[in-house]
Tab-separated table of C-alpha atoms in Angstrom:
chain	number	residue	atom	x	y	z
A	1	MET	CA	86.924	100.631	69.313
A	2	ARG	CA	86.309	100.593	73.059
A	3	ILE	CA	88.840	100.339	76.003
A	4	ILE	CA	88.169	99.642	79.662
A	5	PHE	CA	91.172	100.884	81.848
A	6	THR	CA	91.796	101.007	85.296
A	7	SER	CA	94.925	101.223	87.294
A	8	ASP	CA	96.206	101.759	91.027
A	9	THR	CA	93.452	99.308	92.246
A	10	HIS	CA	95.623	98.897	94.994
A	11	GLY	CA	94.261	95.522	96.552
A	12	HIS	CA	90.702	96.288	96.023
A	13	LEU	CA	88.938	93.479	94.954
A	14	PHE	CA	85.773	93.436	97.174
A	15	PRO	CA	83.279	96.620	97.824
A	16	ILE	CA	84.790	96.924	101.410
A	17	ASN	CA	86.533	99.623	103.361
A	18	TYR	CA	88.621	97.243	105.607
A	19	ALA	CA	89.682	100.348	107.901
A	20	LYS	CA	86.449	101.142	108.849
A	21	ASP	CA	84.891	98.023	108.456
A	22	LYS	CA	82.154	99.459	106.097
A	23	ALA	CA	80.913	98.970	102.519
A	24	GLU	CA	82.173	101.143	99.748
A	25	LYS	CA	81.167	101.403	95.930
A	26	SER	CA	84.709	100.024	94.577
A	27	GLY	CA	86.539	97.077	93.924
A	28	LEU	CA	87.320	94.670	90.857
A	29	PHE	CA	84.319	92.333	91.233
A	30	CYS	CA	81.488	95.150	91.299
A	31	LEU	CA	83.478	96.775	88.258
A	32	ALA	CA	83.398	93.608	86.582
A	33	SER	CA	79.817	93.225	87.415
A	34	GLN	CA	78.882	96.119	85.477
A	35	ILE	CA	81.227	96.375	82.289
A	36	GLU	CA	80.213	95.006	78.818
A	37	LYS	CA	82.915	93.758	76.390
A	38	ASP	CA	82.682	92.130	72.934
A	39	GLY	CA	85.240	91.628	70.240
A	40	ASN	CA	85.987	95.112	69.862
A	41	THR	CA	86.499	96.016	73.367
A	42	LEU	CA	90.015	96.018	74.994
A	43	VAL	CA	90.186	95.531	79.050
A	44	LEU	CA	93.494	96.961	79.986
A	45	ASP	CA	95.092	97.892	83.724
A	46	GLY	CA	98.076	100.124	84.326
A	47	GLY	CA	99.379	98.289	87.760
A	48	ASP	CA	99.498	98.855	91.252
A	49	SER	CA	97.531	96.167	92.079
A	50	LEU	CA	99.221	94.174	94.833
A	51	GLN	CA	99.523	96.675	97.560
A	52	GLY	CA	97.125	98.652	99.363
A	53	THR	CA	94.581	96.654	101.771
A	54	PRO	CA	94.758	93.950	104.185
A	55	LEU	CA	93.371	91.657	101.899
A	56	LEU	CA	96.219	91.443	99.973
A	57	SER	CA	98.658	92.013	102.987
A	58	TYR	CA	97.347	88.934	104.398
A	59	TYR	CA	97.224	87.160	101.100
A	60	LEU	CA	100.938	87.901	100.286
A	61	GLU	CA	102.170	86.412	104.061
A	62	HIS	CA	99.914	83.046	103.238
A	63	LYS	CA	99.821	82.846	99.659
A	64	ASP	CA	101.568	79.361	99.547
A	65	GLU	CA	98.451	78.296	101.492
A	66	TYR	CA	96.369	79.026	98.370
A	67	ASP	CA	95.885	77.955	94.718
A	68	PHE	CA	94.707	81.515	93.430
A	69	ASN	CA	95.543	84.900	93.530
A	70	PRO	CA	92.478	87.454	94.842
A	71	MET	CA	93.570	90.226	92.200
A	72	ALA	CA	94.046	87.792	89.524
A	73	GLU	CA	90.680	86.429	90.132
A	74	GLY	CA	88.988	89.987	89.909
A	75	PHE	CA	90.970	90.576	86.777
A	76	ASN	CA	90.154	87.517	85.244
A	77	ALA	CA	86.436	88.026	86.031
A	78	MET	CA	86.750	91.583	84.402
A	79	GLY	CA	87.771	89.515	80.940
A	80	LEU	CA	91.301	91.620	81.239
A	81	ASP	CA	93.448	91.302	77.903
A	82	TYR	CA	96.508	93.025	78.975
A	83	TYR	CA	98.169	94.521	82.050
A	84	THR	CA	101.253	96.128	82.934
A	85	LEU	CA	103.343	96.420	86.428
A	86	GLY	CA	103.431	99.514	88.617
A	87	ASN	CA	106.029	100.658	91.308
A	88	HIS	CA	104.256	99.286	94.019
A	89	ASP	CA	104.043	95.836	92.511
A	90	PHE	CA	107.706	95.427	93.127
A	91	ASN	CA	107.159	95.899	96.916
A	92	PHE	CA	106.744	92.376	97.730
A	93	GLY	CA	109.918	90.644	95.559
A	94	TYR	CA	109.734	88.655	92.458
A	95	GLU	CA	108.203	85.806	93.893
A	96	ALA	CA	104.961	88.237	94.570
A	97	ILE	CA	104.997	89.201	91.148
A	98	ALA	CA	105.379	85.688	89.942
A	99	ASP	CA	102.455	84.405	92.178
A	100	TYR	CA	100.388	87.073	90.527
A	101	ALA	CA	101.091	86.605	86.819
A	102	LYS	CA	100.892	82.642	87.016
A	103	TYR	CA	97.308	83.370	87.859
A	104	MET	CA	96.624	86.079	85.444
A	105	LYS	CA	94.800	85.097	82.180
A	106	ALA	CA	95.694	88.734	80.745
A	107	GLN	CA	99.131	88.784	78.778
A	108	LEU	CA	101.918	90.811	81.051
A	109	ILE	CA	103.369	93.658	78.875
A	110	SER	CA	106.438	95.779	79.663
A	111	CYS	CA	108.915	97.452	77.361
A	112	ASN	CA	111.248	98.641	80.361
A	113	VAL	CA	111.031	95.661	82.656
A	114	THR	CA	113.300	92.571	82.253
A	115	ASP	CA	112.626	89.187	83.441
A	116	LEU	CA	115.863	87.460	84.777
A	117	GLY	CA	113.768	84.733	86.596
A	118	GLY	CA	112.435	83.895	83.603
A	119	GLU	CA	108.695	82.874	85.295
A	120	LEU	CA	106.979	86.233	84.121
A	121	ASP	CA	106.406	85.602	80.243
A	122	ILE	CA	106.857	89.634	79.977
A	123	LYS	CA	106.216	90.585	75.977
A	124	LYS	CA	107.687	94.272	75.290
A	125	ASN	CA	104.618	94.626	72.913
A	126	VAL	CA	101.500	92.911	71.166
A	127	ILE	CA	99.397	93.519	68.478
A	128	HIS	CA	95.956	93.098	68.943
A	129	THR	CA	93.424	92.374	66.156
A	130	LEU	CA	89.782	93.274	67.113
A	131	GLU	CA	86.782	91.455	65.868
A	132	ASP	CA	86.334	94.406	63.238
A	133	GLY	CA	89.583	93.943	61.805
A	134	THR	CA	91.561	96.897	63.447
A	135	ARG	CA	95.065	96.133	64.517
A	136	VAL	CA	96.013	97.776	67.937
A	137	GLY	CA	99.385	97.930	69.057
A	138	ILE	CA	100.003	98.107	72.580
A	139	THR	CA	103.506	98.743	74.723
A	140	ALA	CA	103.601	99.542	78.452
A	141	ALA	CA	106.003	100.859	80.843
A	142	VAL	CA	106.751	101.619	84.407
A	143	THR	CA	108.361	104.744	86.012
A	144	GLY	CA	112.148	104.459	86.318
A	145	PHE	CA	111.746	105.580	89.880
A	146	VAL	CA	111.184	101.831	90.763
A	147	ASN	CA	115.077	101.943	90.963
A	148	VAL	CA	115.205	104.758	92.980
A	149	TRP	CA	112.453	103.430	95.580
A	150	GLU	CA	112.688	99.676	95.715
A	151	ALA	CA	114.905	97.612	98.058
A	152	LYS	CA	117.483	96.081	95.795
A	153	GLU	CA	116.873	92.674	96.849
A	154	HIS	CA	113.518	92.818	95.287
A	155	LEU	CA	115.342	93.610	91.903
A	156	GLU	CA	117.709	90.713	91.792
A	157	LYS	CA	115.587	88.743	89.331
A	158	ILE	CA	113.728	91.758	87.683
A	159	THR	CA	115.335	95.252	86.191
A	160	VAL	CA	113.701	98.166	85.299
A	161	SER	CA	115.148	100.473	82.708
A	162	GLU	CA	114.691	104.157	81.871
A	163	PRO	CA	111.048	103.964	80.042
A	164	LEU	CA	111.533	106.955	77.373
A	165	PRO	CA	113.928	105.218	75.368
A	166	ALA	CA	111.982	101.822	75.667
A	167	ILE	CA	108.990	103.308	74.901
A	168	LYS	CA	110.111	105.186	72.007
A	169	GLU	CA	111.707	101.895	70.478
A	170	GLN	CA	108.680	100.210	71.027
A	171	TYR	CA	106.594	103.034	68.880
A	172	GLU	CA	108.943	103.124	66.108
A	173	TYR	CA	108.151	99.491	65.651
A	174	LEU	CA	104.636	99.556	66.069
A	175	LYS	CA	103.518	102.868	64.295
A	176	ASP	CA	103.422	101.255	60.787
A	177	LYS	CA	102.062	97.852	61.532
A	178	CYS	CA	98.984	99.193	63.264
A	179	ASP	CA	95.718	101.146	62.948
A	180	ILE	CA	96.062	102.457	66.207
A	181	THR	CA	98.659	102.799	68.859
A	182	VAL	CA	98.401	102.678	72.414
A	183	CYS	CA	100.809	102.938	75.613
A	184	ILE	CA	100.052	102.050	79.151
A	185	TYR	CA	102.177	104.049	81.147
A	186	HIS	CA	102.415	103.403	85.165
A	187	GLY	CA	103.557	107.148	85.504
A	188	GLY	CA	101.681	110.505	85.284
A	189	PHE	CA	102.034	113.996	84.077
A	190	GLU	CA	104.627	116.045	85.233
A	191	GLU	CA	102.938	119.499	84.041
A	192	ASP	CA	99.917	121.458	85.049
A	193	LEU	CA	97.153	120.227	82.293
A	194	GLN	CA	95.410	123.640	82.428
A	195	THR	CA	98.648	125.965	82.093
A	196	GLY	CA	101.421	123.802	80.858
A	197	ARG	CA	103.433	124.780	84.090
A	198	LEU	CA	106.256	122.211	84.830
A	199	LEU	CA	105.304	120.502	88.047
A	200	SER	CA	108.654	119.048	88.985
A	201	GLN	CA	112.282	118.498	87.582
A	202	THR	CA	112.596	114.982	88.151
A	203	ALA	CA	112.145	112.187	85.783
A	204	GLU	CA	109.133	110.342	88.073
A	205	ASN	CA	106.326	111.524	85.717
A	206	GLN	CA	106.924	111.948	81.887
A	207	ALA	CA	103.353	111.606	80.097
A	208	CYS	CA	103.566	114.918	78.839
A	209	ARG	CA	106.931	114.229	77.182
A	210	ILE	CA	105.571	110.659	75.781
A	211	MET	CA	102.819	112.606	74.118
A	212	ARG	CA	105.177	115.338	72.618
A	213	GLU	CA	108.113	113.426	71.701
A	214	MET	CA	106.335	110.338	70.449
A	215	GLY	CA	102.812	109.801	68.187
A	216	PHE	CA	100.919	107.132	69.957
A	217	ASP	CA	97.186	107.619	69.665
A	218	ILE	CA	96.574	107.006	73.110
A	219	LEU	CA	98.342	107.170	76.139
A	220	LEU	CA	96.962	105.434	79.412
A	221	THR	CA	98.572	106.904	82.495
A	222	GLY	CA	98.280	106.130	86.174
A	223	HIS	CA	100.803	106.199	89.178
A	224	GLN	CA	99.539	109.739	90.398
A	225	HIS	CA	95.814	109.112	91.264
A	226	ILE	CA	94.446	111.960	89.492
A	227	PRO	CA	91.293	111.553	87.725
A	228	VAL	CA	91.845	112.894	83.930
A	229	GLU	CA	89.079	112.429	81.811
A	230	GLY	CA	90.779	113.127	78.787
A	231	VAL	CA	93.531	115.377	77.806
A	232	THR	CA	95.131	115.770	73.979
A	233	ILE	CA	98.884	116.614	73.704
A	234	GLU	CA	100.402	116.930	70.371
A	235	GLY	CA	97.846	114.659	69.105
A	236	THR	CA	98.176	112.037	71.615
A	237	TYR	CA	94.945	111.527	73.612
A	238	GLY	CA	95.568	110.844	77.564
A	239	VAL	CA	93.743	109.886	80.465
A	240	GLN	CA	94.019	108.539	84.061
A	241	PRO	CA	91.619	106.841	86.671
A	242	PRO	CA	91.776	107.662	90.354
A	243	SER	CA	93.010	104.999	92.708
A	244	ASN	CA	91.428	102.331	94.604
A	245	ALA	CA	89.066	101.049	91.879
A	246	LEU	CA	86.552	103.607	92.473
A	247	LYS	CA	86.145	104.718	88.920
A	248	TYR	CA	87.628	103.535	85.638
A	249	CYS	CA	88.200	104.996	82.160
A	250	TYR	CA	85.850	104.206	79.083
A	251	LEU	CA	87.165	105.116	76.006
A	252	GLU	CA	85.878	105.198	72.300
A	253	ALA	CA	87.907	105.561	69.438
A	254	LYS	CA	86.788	105.693	65.713
A	255	THR	CA	89.703	105.281	63.150
A	256	PRO	CA	89.185	107.763	60.217
A	257	VAL	CA	88.595	107.172	56.410
A	258	ASN	CA	91.527	109.516	55.978
A	259	LYS	CA	94.274	108.655	58.468
A	260	ALA	CA	95.546	112.300	58.178
A	261	GLU	CA	92.311	113.558	59.970
A	262	GLY	CA	93.621	111.528	63.279
A	263	LEU	CA	91.465	109.227	65.511
A	264	GLY	CA	88.536	110.476	67.115
A	265	VAL	CA	88.855	109.767	71.029
A	266	THR	CA	86.124	110.293	73.535
A	267	SER	CA	86.186	109.204	77.116
A	268	SER	CA	84.842	109.402	80.461
A	269	LEU	CA	85.439	108.149	84.147
A	270	VAL	CA	82.695	105.694	84.951
A	271	SER	CA	81.888	105.444	88.872
A	272	VAL	CA	81.851	101.731	90.075
A	273	LYS	CA	78.023	101.193	91.526
A	274	GLU	CA	76.886	99.271	94.455
A	275	PRO	CA	76.872	95.621	94.374
A	276	ASP	CA	74.103	94.248	92.048
A	277	GLU	CA	72.494	90.775	90.720
A	278	ARG	CA	75.892	90.272	88.488
A	279	TYR	CA	77.984	91.034	91.247
A	280	GLU	CA	76.149	88.359	93.887
A	281	GLU	CA	76.722	85.718	91.251
A	282	LEU	CA	80.245	86.488	90.916
A	283	ALA	CA	80.339	86.100	94.591
A	284	LYS	CA	78.726	83.004	94.469
A	285	GLU	CA	81.418	81.658	91.776
A	286	HIS	CA	84.127	82.879	94.151
A	287	SER	CA	82.867	81.360	97.080
A	288	PHE	CA	85.962	79.075	97.189
A	289	MET	CA	87.563	82.103	98.422
A	290	ASN	CA	85.690	82.865	101.605
A	291	GLU	CA	88.043	80.930	103.725
A	292	LEU	CA	90.596	83.564	103.054
A	293	THR	CA	88.336	86.487	103.553
A	294	ASP	CA	86.865	85.034	106.518
A	295	LYS	CA	90.532	84.718	107.943
A	296	VAL	CA	91.301	88.448	107.169
A	297	GLN	CA	88.412	89.709	108.978
A	298	THR	CA	89.539	87.386	112.118
A	299	TRP	CA	92.965	88.543	111.775
A	300	LEU	CA	91.965	92.379	111.361
A	301	ASP	CA	89.473	92.137	114.584
A	302	GLU	CA	92.549	90.822	116.802
A	303	PRO	CA	92.684	92.699	119.658
A	304	ILE	CA	96.597	94.343	120.250
A	305	GLY	CA	96.357	96.381	122.893
A	306	SER	CA	95.275	99.829	124.053
A	307	LEU	CA	96.107	103.594	124.565
A	308	ALA	CA	95.914	105.516	127.492
A	309	GLU	CA	93.470	107.708	125.611
A	310	ALA	CA	91.891	107.484	122.199
A	311	ILE	CA	93.405	110.004	119.271
A	312	ALA	CA	90.611	111.754	117.564
A	313	PRO	CA	91.248	112.067	113.744
A	314	GLU	CA	93.708	114.630	113.229
A	315	PRO	CA	93.026	117.330	110.526
A	316	LYS	CA	95.917	117.787	108.391
A	317	LEU	CA	96.759	121.754	108.611
A	318	GLU	CA	95.751	121.732	111.971
A	319	THR	CA	98.272	119.031	112.808
A	320	ALA	CA	100.949	120.101	110.802
A	321	LEU	CA	100.875	123.405	112.841
A	322	SER	CA	100.754	121.689	116.249
A	323	GLY	CA	102.060	118.424	116.265
A	324	SER	CA	100.767	114.967	115.666
A	325	LYS	CA	100.043	112.230	118.393
A	326	VAL	CA	99.657	109.583	115.812
A	327	ALA	CA	103.266	110.690	114.394
A	328	SER	CA	104.730	110.817	117.841
A	329	ILE	CA	103.946	107.082	118.072
A	330	PHE	CA	105.393	106.205	114.902
A	331	ASN	CA	108.693	108.046	115.570
A	332	GLN	CA	108.930	106.579	119.158
A	333	VAL	CA	108.557	102.832	117.258
A	334	GLN	CA	111.223	104.127	115.014
A	335	LEU	CA	113.653	105.591	117.625
A	336	GLU	CA	112.678	102.332	120.146
A	337	LYS	CA	113.875	99.976	117.312
A	338	THR	CA	117.094	101.650	115.983
A	339	GLY	CA	118.368	103.825	118.966
A	340	ALA	CA	118.746	106.514	116.552
A	341	ASP	CA	119.209	110.428	117.721
A	342	PHE	CA	116.335	111.417	115.674
A	343	SER	CA	113.468	110.307	113.779
A	344	CYS	CA	111.161	111.713	110.907
A	345	THR	CA	107.957	110.167	109.945
A	346	SER	CA	105.083	111.298	107.887
A	347	LEU	CA	101.049	110.485	107.595
A	348	ALA	CA	98.575	109.324	105.064
A	349	ASN	CA	96.771	111.865	103.140
A	350	ASP	CA	93.415	111.298	104.938
A	351	PRO	CA	92.669	112.784	108.690
A	352	LEU	CA	93.191	109.524	111.022
A	353	GLY	CA	93.082	108.822	114.723
A	354	LEU	CA	93.163	105.757	116.931
A	355	LYS	CA	90.725	104.159	119.439
A	356	LYS	CA	91.178	103.439	122.992
A	357	ASP	CA	91.214	99.558	122.354
A	358	ILE	CA	92.985	98.585	119.132
A	359	THR	CA	93.268	96.109	116.581
A	360	VAL	CA	95.431	94.967	113.859
A	361	ARG	CA	92.397	96.489	111.569
A	362	ASP	CA	93.188	100.056	113.044
A	363	VAL	CA	96.945	99.875	112.855
A	364	LEU	CA	96.514	98.928	109.180
A	365	GLY	CA	94.298	101.704	108.488
A	366	ILE	CA	96.371	104.264	110.153
A	367	TYR	CA	99.972	102.845	108.418
A	368	GLN	CA	98.817	101.875	105.023
A	369	PHE	CA	102.365	101.146	103.663
A	370	ALA	CA	104.686	98.140	103.832
A	371	ASN	CA	107.577	100.560	104.645
A	372	THR	CA	110.760	99.209	106.485
A	373	ILE	CA	112.951	101.803	108.234
A	374	GLU	CA	116.451	103.255	107.493
A	375	VAL	CA	119.152	104.844	109.653
A	376	LYS	CA	121.015	107.607	107.634
A	377	GLU	CA	123.957	109.546	108.895
A	378	VAL	CA	123.076	113.282	108.981
A	379	THR	CA	124.408	116.781	109.860
A	380	LYS	CA	122.420	119.752	111.170
A	381	ALA	CA	122.811	121.511	107.791
A	382	VAL	CA	120.987	118.277	106.343
A	383	LEU	CA	118.649	118.087	109.363
A	384	LYS	CA	117.647	122.312	108.438
A	385	GLN	CA	117.286	121.924	104.765
A	386	ALA	CA	114.944	118.871	105.470
A	387	LEU	CA	113.134	121.026	107.801
A	388	GLU	CA	112.700	123.774	105.497
A	389	ARG	CA	111.393	121.417	102.653
A	390	SER	CA	108.771	120.405	105.300
A	391	ALA	CA	108.200	124.161	106.136
A	392	GLU	CA	107.310	124.775	102.269
A	393	TYR	CA	103.685	122.811	103.334
A	394	PHE	CA	102.526	126.232	104.719
A	395	ASP	CA	101.320	129.141	102.383
A	396	TYR	CA	101.321	132.219	104.698
A	397	ASN	CA	99.355	135.410	103.875
A	398	ALA	CA	101.199	138.100	105.508
A	399	LYS	CA	98.216	140.637	105.070
A	400	THR	CA	95.493	138.395	106.764
A	401	GLY	CA	97.784	135.982	108.675
A	402	GLU	CA	95.715	133.105	107.031
A	403	VAL	CA	97.819	129.854	106.763
A	404	LYS	CA	96.967	127.512	103.838
A	405	VAL	CA	98.230	124.223	102.418
A	406	SER	CA	100.636	125.209	99.517
A	407	ASN	CA	99.725	124.115	96.191
A	408	ILE	CA	102.903	122.413	95.944
A	409	PHE	CA	101.703	119.651	98.033
A	410	LEU	CA	98.300	119.673	96.460
A	411	GLN	CA	98.898	119.891	92.857
A	412	PRO	CA	99.174	117.788	90.739
A	413	LYS	CA	98.620	115.223	93.303
A	414	VAL	CA	97.626	115.625	96.747
A	415	GLU	CA	100.888	114.908	98.743
A	416	HIS	CA	100.182	115.273	102.577
A	417	TYR	CA	102.390	112.782	103.132
A	418	ASN	CA	105.582	114.629	102.151
A	419	TYR	CA	105.190	116.548	105.423
A	420	ASP	CA	107.052	115.347	107.831
A	421	TYR	CA	107.015	115.046	111.894
A	422	TYR	CA	110.266	114.902	113.686
A	423	ALA	CA	111.098	113.606	117.419
A	424	GLY	CA	114.363	114.035	119.179
A	425	LEU	CA	114.509	117.810	118.094
A	426	GLU	CA	113.529	121.051	119.506
A	427	TYR	CA	112.228	122.828	116.551
A	428	THR	CA	110.541	126.267	115.254
A	429	PHE	CA	108.980	127.221	112.171
A	430	ASP	CA	108.357	131.001	111.443
A	431	LEU	CA	105.922	131.188	108.768
A	432	ARG	CA	106.014	134.864	108.105
A	433	ARG	CA	109.798	134.388	106.919
A	434	PRO	CA	110.460	133.521	103.258
A	435	VAL	CA	110.259	129.815	102.002
A	436	GLY	CA	113.631	128.078	102.383
A	437	ASP	CA	114.463	130.715	105.550
A	438	ARG	CA	111.486	129.369	107.936
A	439	VAL	CA	113.721	127.393	110.783
A	440	VAL	CA	114.731	129.568	113.465
A	441	THR	CA	115.061	127.103	116.033
A	442	LEU	CA	116.871	123.687	115.624
A	443	ARG	CA	118.541	121.897	118.990
A	444	LYS	CA	118.069	118.543	120.552
A	445	ILE	CA	114.947	118.149	122.481
A	446	ASP	CA	116.895	118.513	126.018
A	447	GLY	CA	117.983	122.187	124.836
A	448	THR	CA	121.680	121.351	123.726
A	449	GLU	CA	122.701	122.838	120.779
A	450	LEU	CA	123.546	120.747	117.483
A	451	SER	CA	127.190	121.080	116.446
A	452	ASP	CA	127.751	122.235	113.227
A	453	THR	CA	130.794	119.852	112.513
A	454	GLU	CA	129.308	116.459	114.062
A	455	THR	CA	127.104	113.863	112.677
A	456	TYR	CA	124.120	112.460	113.995
A	457	THR	CA	121.817	109.344	113.126
A	458	LEU	CA	118.174	110.308	111.925
A	459	VAL	CA	115.611	106.835	111.222
A	460	THR	CA	113.380	107.557	108.705
A	461	SER	CA	111.275	105.046	106.182
A	462	ASN	CA	112.647	103.355	103.201
A	463	TYR	CA	110.637	105.623	101.118
A	464	ARG	CA	111.779	108.752	102.338
A	465	ALA	CA	115.692	107.643	102.853
A	466	THR	CA	115.357	107.799	98.824
A	467	GLY	CA	114.801	111.327	98.903
A	468	THR	CA	111.567	111.414	97.435
A	469	GLY	CA	109.083	113.872	98.046
A	470	GLY	CA	111.979	116.925	97.656
A	471	TYR	CA	114.381	115.115	100.466
A	472	GLN	CA	117.235	114.709	98.442
A	473	CYS	CA	119.426	115.801	101.136
A	474	ILE	CA	118.442	112.876	103.212
A	475	GLY	CA	118.489	110.883	100.068
A	476	ASN	CA	122.193	111.882	99.630
A	477	CYS	CA	123.306	110.778	103.308
A	478	LYS	CA	125.176	107.593	103.936
A	479	THR	CA	122.686	104.782	105.210
A	480	ILE	CA	124.262	103.224	108.340
A	481	ARG	CA	121.900	100.621	108.669
A	482	SER	CA	118.577	99.299	107.676
A	483	THR	CA	115.852	96.773	108.713
A	484	THR	CA	113.649	94.264	106.816
A	485	ASP	CA	110.713	94.670	109.390
A	486	GLU	CA	107.612	96.336	108.403
A	487	MET	CA	106.422	99.268	110.050
A	488	PRO	CA	102.703	97.947	110.565
A	489	ASP	CA	104.378	94.827	112.373
A	490	LEU	CA	106.696	97.068	114.132
A	491	LEU	CA	103.640	98.987	115.226
A	492	ILE	CA	101.882	96.240	116.505
A	493	ASP	CA	104.606	94.917	118.473
A	494	PHE	CA	105.051	98.141	120.216
A	495	ILE	CA	101.540	98.447	121.327
A	496	ARG	CA	101.222	94.838	122.486
A	497	ARG	CA	104.427	95.805	124.665
A	498	HIS	CA	103.628	99.323	125.907
A	499	THR	CA	99.733	98.760	126.548
A	500	PRO	CA	98.151	101.182	127.711
A	501	VAL	CA	100.068	103.323	125.381
A	502	PRO	CA	100.535	106.796	127.122
A	503	GLU	CA	100.528	110.292	125.214
A	504	ILE	CA	104.129	110.175	123.850
A	505	HIS	CA	106.121	113.666	124.036
A	506	ASN	CA	109.290	113.184	121.753
A	507	SER	CA	109.607	116.510	120.232
A	508	LYS	CA	109.235	120.265	120.749
A	509	PHE	CA	107.730	121.984	118.059
A	510	THR	CA	106.399	125.721	117.492
A	511	CYS	CA	104.912	127.400	114.533
A	512	ILE	CA	105.134	131.081	114.470
A	513	ARG	CA	102.329	132.924	112.367
């Protein structure tokens, strides 16, 4: 038996980097052109398909104009057999998932997602008989943190339960009915795979527990975007591909004559190649999509305004130590929209800047998620606790004075986006002090001291408002109000109204080292 497994493809259908407007070796159509499938091969996907590129952003805004779904076209070209949903697939509401499922030829599987709307045809499991007679039992689940992150209105027609009990129930059902059991889990590994050290106390990622507490032969994971070529824990073989359809997992499994010997599994991570003749044939077969792709490019190249001066790409560590011009713009947008006392925002993992003359493409390149914003009621103590969490980003060597990014933000997943930049405040980190006690100055930007008894308003993304990323102190605070406007749209509007946008100074930040 062979398995071709993708996950976290994040809207990457064509071999295009939209932000840079350059070709790249990625995408479902390139992947479809290079894989070989026969009757003993299963093609599976682990979710997070509907978010991540301007192609999908544009399509989801105009989906009623088309009689196809672009990602469904890519997966259908691959010959996808079964798929599940990832947390980001919920970001656009039930109708977006229903549209996706309608055009997919593959079967949707999830044992912890319940379809109240009746349009998704979700199965809790399938037993697939291969050409050689091997019976493969497959179930799937998504991280239960969908309930933490997602807007309530997006979950009115669909519910997500805790994954472990649901997966356990399906394993008990499948184990005696199949030759091979497979679980697709849109979640990752909560332990360091080399040392076994627990990396998080939350239930966001539970792959190691699944491997230890159940008896699946194969666990196909996602969500973390960590390339895991193959790992065995308690007899279960696990893999994970990186994001954006750059690589896929290829597994071969041999059923032993004596079942007590266990399943023999080998795997590799296969890079997607440059477009070839088969890709060109696929592109011709999908020429009906040209109108959509042309409209996307026209939309992306639409001028929206300018900056007084261009912002060069901002290196992650240097920017965290001295402040970000891009983050200042994000924070100013949030402050202007809500009138909150303070604002916090974060940046994507890649060092990004902005050209002087700005297009829609540029905005979607620097703000890559469809986040909305929320205003939380906070105290001075909450602000300090949140800032202490951001101050953990720095690893300080007292002997040499060297500052590095802490491994807490690099393992098991690179999370530069969990370092926050604040506006409306004057604050100082002293990196020579112990973690948890590094905030030595905290007052309003005009020098006014914060009261220990008063409450203030803090605007942040709906992602951070849940407390995700180590900011439970913010998540626990009362939500004053929220908006349905997405940050990329707010940014575009802000730049149009303030062109040319000057350099914005809305915080005073110092880092002592």
